[in-house]
C-alpha atoms as one frame of an Amber mdcrd trajectory, in Angstrom:
protein
 -12.249   7.977 -11.566 -15.625   8.288 -13.202 -18.460   8.867 -10.797 -21.790
   7.078 -11.020 -24.863   7.467  -8.830 -23.693   7.165  -5.219 -24.903   7.770
  -1.718 -22.605   9.443   0.750 -21.932   6.858   3.482 -22.585   9.150   6.408
 -24.029   6.226   8.332 -23.037   2.593   8.668 -26.620   1.763   7.680 -25.993
   3.126   4.186 -24.204  -0.091   3.252 -27.615  -1.790   3.070 -29.179   0.801
   0.789 -29.368   0.052  -2.904 -27.424   2.376  -5.205 -25.176   2.102  -8.243
 -22.132   2.778  -6.072 -21.710   3.358  -2.349 -18.451   5.310  -2.335 -16.199
   7.198  -4.720 -12.618   8.417  -4.425 -11.685  11.616  -6.214  -7.967  11.829
  -6.948  -8.059  15.543  -6.111  -8.859  14.574  -2.509  -5.731  12.433  -2.059
  -2.884  13.830   0.073  -0.080  15.033  -2.241   3.223  13.207  -2.572   6.526
  15.058  -2.087   8.029  16.858  -5.129   8.576  16.067  -7.934   5.533  13.788
  -7.628   3.124  16.359  -6.190   1.417  17.426  -9.411  -1.567  15.106  -9.934
  -1.997  16.436 -13.468   1.368  14.924 -14.464   0.744  11.524 -12.842  -1.117
   8.568 -14.343  -4.870   8.758 -13.839  -7.336   6.156 -12.643  -9.026   4.119
 -15.348 -12.768   3.820 -14.924 -14.273   0.414 -14.252 -15.822  -0.781 -17.482
 -19.573  -0.824 -17.961 -19.293  -4.513 -18.872 -17.734  -5.233 -15.472 -20.436
  -3.261 -13.664 -23.102  -5.121 -15.597 -21.671  -8.578 -14.911 -20.254  -8.358
 -11.393 -21.361  -7.114  -7.986 -19.596  -3.772  -8.247 -21.643  -1.370  -6.137
 -19.021  -0.684  -3.440 -16.575   1.768  -4.995 -14.524   2.458  -8.118 -12.821
  -0.923  -8.528 -13.189  -4.712  -8.238 -11.120  -7.527  -6.745 -13.340 -10.504
  -5.976 -15.368 -10.045  -9.155 -18.288 -12.219  -8.127 -21.039 -12.472 -10.773
 -24.366 -10.965  -9.830 -26.932 -13.571  -8.710 -28.926 -14.679 -11.746 -32.146
 -15.340  -9.841 -33.810 -14.402  -6.554 -33.318 -18.018  -5.473 -29.565 -17.788
  -6.024 -29.451 -14.518  -4.101 -31.338 -16.113  -1.201 -28.927 -19.065  -1.209
 -25.945 -16.723  -1.008 -27.452 -14.746   1.865 -28.208 -17.954   3.792 -24.655
 -19.163   3.112 -23.222 -15.983   4.566 -25.166 -16.233   7.811 -24.420 -19.943
   8.120 -20.742 -19.077   7.866 -21.101 -16.188  10.302 -22.476 -18.558  12.917
 -19.664 -21.049  12.317 -17.012 -18.373  12.839 -18.163 -18.177  16.455 -18.085
 -21.886  17.293 -15.070 -23.621  18.780 -15.331 -26.681  16.548 -15.219 -24.555
  13.388 -12.843 -21.754  14.384 -10.817 -22.848  17.380  -7.694 -21.138  16.045
  -9.099 -17.585  16.128 -12.355 -17.771  18.083 -11.192 -15.990  21.231  -9.537
 -12.912  19.652 -12.374 -12.647  17.120 -15.075 -12.723  19.803 -13.201 -10.173
  21.898 -12.881  -7.878  18.870 -16.567  -8.274  18.078 -17.799  -7.483  21.575
 -15.402  -4.714  22.607 -14.852  -1.543  20.612 -14.694   1.875  22.251 -15.389
   3.549  18.885 -12.608   6.004  19.684 -11.301   5.858  16.081  -7.684   5.811
  17.260  -7.090   3.196  14.592  -8.286   5.432  11.749  -5.268   7.731  11.590
  -2.977   4.695  11.682  -4.547   3.156   8.562  -2.660   4.093   5.373  -5.599
   3.148   3.146  -8.021   5.397   5.045  -5.683   8.362   5.396  -4.291   8.267
   1.860  -7.737   7.848   0.288  -8.607  11.310   1.569 -10.299   9.701   4.601
 -12.943   7.945   2.567 -15.440   6.644   5.094 -15.820   3.093   3.767 -12.059
   2.527   4.144 -12.074   3.480   7.836 -10.841   0.362   9.739 -13.946   0.321
  11.921 -16.397   0.599   9.028 -16.404  -3.019   7.834 -15.805  -4.205  11.401
 -18.863  -2.340  12.650 -21.030  -3.721   9.841 -19.970  -7.248  10.766 -20.371
  -6.467  14.463 -23.984  -5.391  14.005 -24.766  -8.457  11.925 -23.168 -10.559
  14.683 -25.388  -9.078  17.377 -28.444  -9.335  15.164 -28.003 -12.925  13.958
 -25.486 -14.716  16.209 -25.448 -13.288  19.724 -29.012 -12.081  20.053 -30.070
 -10.099  23.090 -33.418  -8.736  24.177 -35.521  -6.923  21.592 -34.462  -3.486
  22.862 -30.807  -4.473  23.300 -30.736  -6.189  19.914 -32.151  -3.125  18.163
 -29.515  -0.958  19.827 -26.672  -3.302  18.967 -27.501  -4.096  15.341 -28.160
  -0.462  14.453 -30.717  -1.221  11.791 -28.412  -2.875   9.256 -30.219  -5.224
   6.899 -28.571  -8.531   6.134 -29.480  -8.321   2.466 -27.371  -9.196  -0.566
 -26.466  -5.527  -1.080 -24.804  -5.482   2.344 -23.129  -8.855   1.899 -21.817
  -8.253  -1.622 -20.324  -4.931  -0.521 -18.714  -6.591   2.504 -17.284  -9.191
   0.119 -15.430  -6.524  -1.856 -14.702  -4.386   1.208 -12.802  -7.277   2.787
 -10.313  -6.717  -0.040  -9.753  -3.000   0.512  -7.580  -3.758   3.553  -3.986
  -5.034   3.316  -4.273  -6.879   6.672  -1.211  -4.986   7.903  -2.832  -4.867
  11.377  -1.396  -1.465  12.185  -4.876  -0.637  13.475  -4.722  -3.516  15.959
  -1.356  -2.264  17.167  -2.731   1.187  17.919  -6.030   0.114  19.545  -5.943
   0.970  23.273  -8.015  -2.113  24.148  -6.645  -4.557  21.565  -9.504  -4.745
  19.062  -8.135  -6.336  15.894  -9.929  -4.954  12.837  -7.402  -6.733  10.620
  -8.444 -10.078  12.086 -12.112  -9.221  11.547 -11.359  -8.519   7.895  -9.424
 -11.774   7.575 -12.307 -13.719   9.089 -14.698 -12.116   6.613 -12.503 -13.300
   3.769 -12.397 -16.752   5.314 -16.171 -16.865   5.648 -16.640 -16.034   1.962
 -14.075 -18.622   0.870 -14.695 -21.548   3.185 -18.481 -21.304   3.466 -19.520
 -19.719   0.180 -16.702 -20.685  -2.180 -16.026 -17.047  -3.062 -12.445 -15.744
  -3.284 -10.199 -13.854  -5.710  -8.839 -16.169  -8.394  -5.307 -14.835  -7.805
  -5.323 -16.224  -4.256  -7.286 -19.412  -4.859  -7.221 -20.880  -8.376  -3.865
 -19.344  -9.331  -2.588 -19.434  -5.754  -3.090 -22.283  -3.307  -4.910 -24.640
  -5.689  -2.178 -24.387  -8.318   0.552 -24.659  -5.677  -0.878 -27.864  -4.220
  -1.539 -29.395  -7.640   1.525 -28.324  -9.642   4.006 -27.535  -6.891   4.162
 -23.762  -7.006   1.834 -20.787  -7.336   4.072 -19.724 -10.235   3.051 -22.847
 -12.147   6.565 -24.327 -12.050   6.682 -28.093 -11.528   9.789 -29.836 -10.102
  11.392 -30.242 -13.534  10.864 -26.569 -14.376  12.181 -25.338 -11.038  15.371
 -27.382 -11.356  15.964 -26.170 -14.906  15.390 -22.608 -13.768  17.810 -22.918
 -10.862  20.456 -24.534 -13.109  20.285 -21.427 -15.282  20.563 -19.166 -12.213
  23.615 -21.114 -10.988  25.298 -20.715 -14.383  24.533 -17.012 -14.474  25.841
 -16.472 -10.944  29.043 -18.349 -11.786  29.577 -16.300 -14.951  28.847 -13.006
 -13.197  31.003 -13.569 -10.122  33.697 -16.013 -11.180  32.761 -18.125  -8.148
  31.355 -21.605  -8.718  27.707 -21.638  -7.628  25.878 -24.955  -7.375  22.523
 -25.139  -5.617  22.029 -28.138  -3.362  18.922 -30.285  -3.894  17.309 -32.868
  -1.606  20.314 -33.299   0.699  19.211 -35.560   3.551  20.444 -34.493   6.969
  21.422 -30.950   5.952  21.386 -28.344   8.704  19.013 -26.091   6.764  16.112
 -26.544   4.373  15.873 -23.156   2.670  12.438 -22.352   1.254  12.196 -19.350
  -1.056   9.166 -17.578  -2.389   9.224 -19.220  -5.836   8.424 -15.882  -7.433
  12.083 -15.034  -6.832  13.212 -17.694  -9.305  11.257 -15.972 -12.084  11.184
 -12.264 -11.230  14.324 -11.790  -9.119  16.710 -14.725  -9.801  19.593 -12.748
  -8.332  18.010 -13.275  -4.887  18.162 -17.113  -4.722  21.447 -16.890  -6.602
  22.874 -14.589  -3.941  21.636 -16.911  -1.178  23.417 -19.868  -2.795  26.614
 -17.860  -3.173  26.504 -16.557   0.406  25.707 -19.926   1.990  28.464 -21.687
   0.083  30.996 -18.972   0.923  30.055 -19.239   4.605  30.318 -23.033   4.620
  26.688 -23.604   5.635  25.121 -27.064   5.291  21.940 -26.398   3.322  19.545
 -27.733   0.725  16.481 -26.947  -1.329  13.724 -29.525  -1.865  12.337 -30.547
  -5.247   9.214 -32.113  -3.721   5.873 -30.611  -4.692   5.097 -27.399  -2.765
   8.342 -27.544  -0.749  10.297 -25.323  -3.134   7.739 -22.527  -2.843   7.297
 -20.786   0.511   4.274 -18.886  -0.761   1.137 -19.628   1.247  -1.720 -17.478
   0.035  -4.066 -19.381   2.337  -2.811 -17.031   5.044  -4.886 -14.263   3.526
  -8.234 -15.937   2.922  -8.658 -19.617   3.853  -7.418 -21.519   6.928  -7.875
 -24.950   5.339  -5.751 -24.048   2.328  -3.128 -22.516   4.610  -2.938 -25.747
   6.617  -2.607 -27.899   3.492   0.339 -25.871   2.201   2.068 -25.581   5.593
   1.651 -29.318   6.196   3.596 -30.082   2.997   6.422 -27.774   4.054   6.724
 -29.486   7.420   6.346 -33.013   5.998   9.180 -32.522   3.510  11.467 -31.043
   6.160  10.909 -34.115   8.330  11.419 -36.399   5.336  14.812 -34.811   4.623
  15.742 -34.955   8.338  17.005 -31.369   8.309  17.660 -29.570  11.575  15.496
 -26.572  10.713  13.648 -24.692   8.007  14.928 -21.255   7.034  12.251 -18.990
   5.606  13.575 -16.900   2.735  12.849 -13.247   1.999   9.065 -13.628   1.963
   6.845 -11.947   4.542   3.756 -14.101   4.298   5.876 -17.262   4.316   7.234
 -16.002   7.627   3.806 -15.511   9.169   2.188 -18.622   7.693   5.010 -21.015
   8.537   6.564 -19.187  11.468   3.440 -18.095  13.366   0.103 -19.517  12.210
   1.471 -23.038  11.674   2.111 -23.183  15.424  -1.637 -22.776  16.007  -2.397
 -25.668  13.677   0.409 -28.192  14.190   2.169 -29.478  17.297   5.738 -30.786
  17.585   6.745 -28.987  14.410  10.278 -28.761  13.105  12.188 -25.593  14.147
  11.924 -22.637  11.783  14.187 -19.603  11.490  13.959 -16.332   9.630  16.494
 -15.589   6.929  16.984 -12.245   8.690  18.642 -13.849  11.717  20.580 -16.325
   9.565  22.047 -13.501   7.489  22.932 -11.558  10.625  24.729 -14.599  12.018
  26.683 -15.107   8.798  27.641 -11.441   8.398  29.021 -11.182  11.942  30.588
 -14.649  12.009  33.689 -13.470  10.175  33.227 -16.181   7.538  32.743 -13.599
   4.799  35.198 -10.842   3.891  33.043  -7.745   3.436  33.867  -4.246   2.219
  31.062  -1.786   3.137  32.437   0.830   0.731  31.080  -1.291  -2.111  27.593
  -0.337  -0.873  28.352   3.369  -0.523  25.092   4.696  -1.928  21.835   5.773
  -0.218  19.990   2.743   1.206  16.697   2.648   3.092  14.803  -0.307   4.567
  11.204  -1.296   4.019   9.870  -3.381   6.922   7.531  -6.155   5.712   4.478
  -6.208   8.003   4.516  -9.978   8.449   8.177 -10.019   9.498   8.303  -6.960
  11.740   4.837  -6.311  13.170   3.663  -9.941  13.154   6.908 -11.503  14.397
   8.924  -8.708  15.997  11.974  -9.337  13.797  13.269  -5.782  13.650  16.960
  -5.479  14.536  18.782  -8.349  12.726  18.352  -6.806   9.283  19.216  -3.366
  10.644  22.419  -4.549  12.270  23.431  -5.990   8.915  22.620  -2.777   7.040
  24.425  -0.565   9.555  27.469  -2.798   9.054  27.503  -3.025   5.247  25.727
   0.127   3.997  27.436   3.400   5.051  24.545   5.595   3.828  21.736   3.600
   5.428  18.822   5.728   6.569  15.469   4.818   8.101  12.008   5.431   6.794
   9.738   7.184   9.256   8.028   5.532  10.983   9.823   2.205  10.845  10.181
  -1.166  12.575   6.953  -2.391  14.104   5.374   0.981  13.300   6.122   0.651
   9.602   3.579   1.231   6.869   2.531  -1.579   4.564   3.933  -1.525   1.040
   0.337  -1.385  -0.188   0.528  -4.831  -1.753  -0.083  -6.820   1.423  -2.593
  -9.666   1.830  -2.032 -10.724  -1.768  -2.741  -7.329  -3.354   0.658  -7.275
  -5.105  -0.466 -10.059  -7.448  -3.906  -8.546  -8.084  -4.271  -6.291 -11.107
  -7.614  -7.284 -12.591  -9.968  -4.634 -13.937  -8.492  -1.338 -12.660  -7.318
  -2.590  -9.263  -3.665  -1.915 -10.110  -4.548   1.792 -10.262  -6.212   1.555
  -6.842  -3.039  -0.054  -5.430  -0.833   2.662  -6.881  -2.958   5.673  -5.967
  -4.383   4.555  -2.623  -3.031   1.471  -0.834   0.580   2.110  -1.940   0.493
   5.884  -1.643   1.828   6.034   1.914   4.755   3.767   1.071   5.642   5.894
  -1.947   5.563   8.955   0.303   7.861   7.244   2.827  10.325   6.219   0.127
  10.570   9.736  -1.263  10.984  11.249   2.205  13.710   8.720   3.099  15.725
   9.937   0.119  14.755  13.569   0.650  18.363  14.600   1.262  19.268  13.510
  -2.273  18.333  15.014  -5.618  14.981  13.461  -6.501  14.950  15.352  -9.804
  17.929  13.330 -11.062  18.712   9.643 -11.559  22.452  10.231 -11.388  22.773
   9.055  -7.761  21.462   5.496  -7.464  19.248   4.899  -4.424  18.361   1.445
  -3.064  15.213   0.320  -1.229  16.063  -2.830   0.699  12.805  -4.825   0.746
  13.425  -8.321   2.165  10.071  -9.713   1.003   9.092 -10.957  -2.437   5.500
  -9.709  -2.205   6.694  -6.257  -1.103   9.227  -6.141  -3.925   6.434  -6.787
  -6.412   4.416  -3.872  -5.059   7.428  -1.543  -4.840   8.437  -2.480  -8.396
   4.956  -1.512  -9.574   5.041   1.737  -7.591   8.407   2.800  -9.006   7.278
   1.952 -12.543   3.910   3.677 -12.123   5.448   6.925 -10.888   8.539   6.714
 -13.118  10.799   6.914 -10.068  13.703   4.987 -11.578  14.209   7.328 -14.495
  13.177  10.487 -12.623  14.918   9.934  -9.283  17.230   6.934  -9.664  15.340
   4.857  -7.096  15.803   1.076  -7.286  14.907  -1.858  -5.048  16.064  -5.334
  -4.076  16.545  -7.693  -1.153  18.987  -7.811   1.744  21.070 -10.770   0.610
  22.026  -8.967  -2.604  23.609  -6.151  -0.573  25.569  -8.688   1.483  26.944
 -10.381  -1.632  27.626  -7.011  -3.261  29.911  -6.208  -0.308  31.924  -9.450
  -0.593  35.582  -8.745  -1.413  35.843 -12.038  -3.327  33.851 -10.436  -6.160
  35.951  -8.351  -8.522  32.864  -6.764 -10.130  29.772  -5.364  -8.352  27.021
  -7.903  -7.848  24.309  -5.262  -8.218  23.571  -4.493 -11.836  21.593  -1.239
 -11.892  20.756  -1.676 -15.586  19.012  -4.988 -14.843  17.144  -3.875 -11.707
């Protein structure tokens, strides 16, 4: 990374001080990866942020950009933005504006022991070489001091002590805007806090403030995410005609590959299950919805997909930045399920679909239709005896990536493991795993963000811990050879996107024979009804 004029953030107050750039990450400071990926000189570098980007956008935080908000053109515009921020800050702490998260947010604002227990649990902080601005408490403490200065004001002496001299100027606010997108919202920090302070929630609420009060959000989450999904039907841009054509092609391909007739069900009223995939699967990983269709048919399950707008795409990027957009998307999912009179919704292999529809929707809607994770459905099918399975067909090294929004957010840990122990003889865990897992590095929408040089930041910093875990999980194999195929089971579309990028960035497929995919593909690969392997390593 190229280095411009910076100030070393030794103090929280430095965020308010004007400089070309507050923080810089030097790749030489990053913890090394295991061999043969330990030589930084042989790995891809970090492209410098262009001078055009620095000139146009508020880019004084660090070496990259996500939000890419244009610099205010006039002092009046800057003043309007500052006033908008503090108006939103006040609204975050009122019941009528934030009843869903007010209590945990207030508790996190007013109680922090500053013990820094959370810091060593944050993969972004640790793998950045412990860069101060990425410490979980850094952005939280900035917001906390602004809260005590502008929202919950005390006496003059108390207020001075609490706000710590941070100025609520545009320099501070614009850096907070970008800093809210240097956290994957994995909430590992909240899990480790001895008193329950949730720095991940604080970061989420910052994002929400910028979006809902100031109209500022990354285009990947908003324009290309929830807005496109609500207007067209899917964040991928596929309308109902396109999705049906796409699935027809997948059905034909599955039939040709397996010799088993595959025919996806559409809009079946009264089916037991409405299955909602992350629509990205239909484009990037069609073998995943194809394998679901094959498995469900073979098991005799009553199921359907919906061709109604939004209902064929479980993606809900509102989860990461905007409560109103989240509610609009979730409402469509629930409305269509009720319209079809299905018994329950099954959430496909998508982590943020799980949290948005399986957790947050319960805070927003009452009397909702039952929802179930695909993890428990697959476990039920595998152990029901309805499928004839031969584990020896999966006799290659397999490890499991735990999506944060399935494991940590929902506690769904064992169903997928029971399946893997049953069908994958060489299954091995990453360390740590389960609810103590590390984020893939693409969480909170990062996996779809590659503007400017942010893809490099994801690969070198936010995804570095996951790459380390993957290599260590396969440490008993020859990582200098691709002869033995190794499989990362990642039952989440967003995580697969990040892991795909990691493996490509580091050349791990050709160097070490490391591949990735979902859980359902391993189940179908083990089915004795298939004469040929379902997994096609050349196509993965």
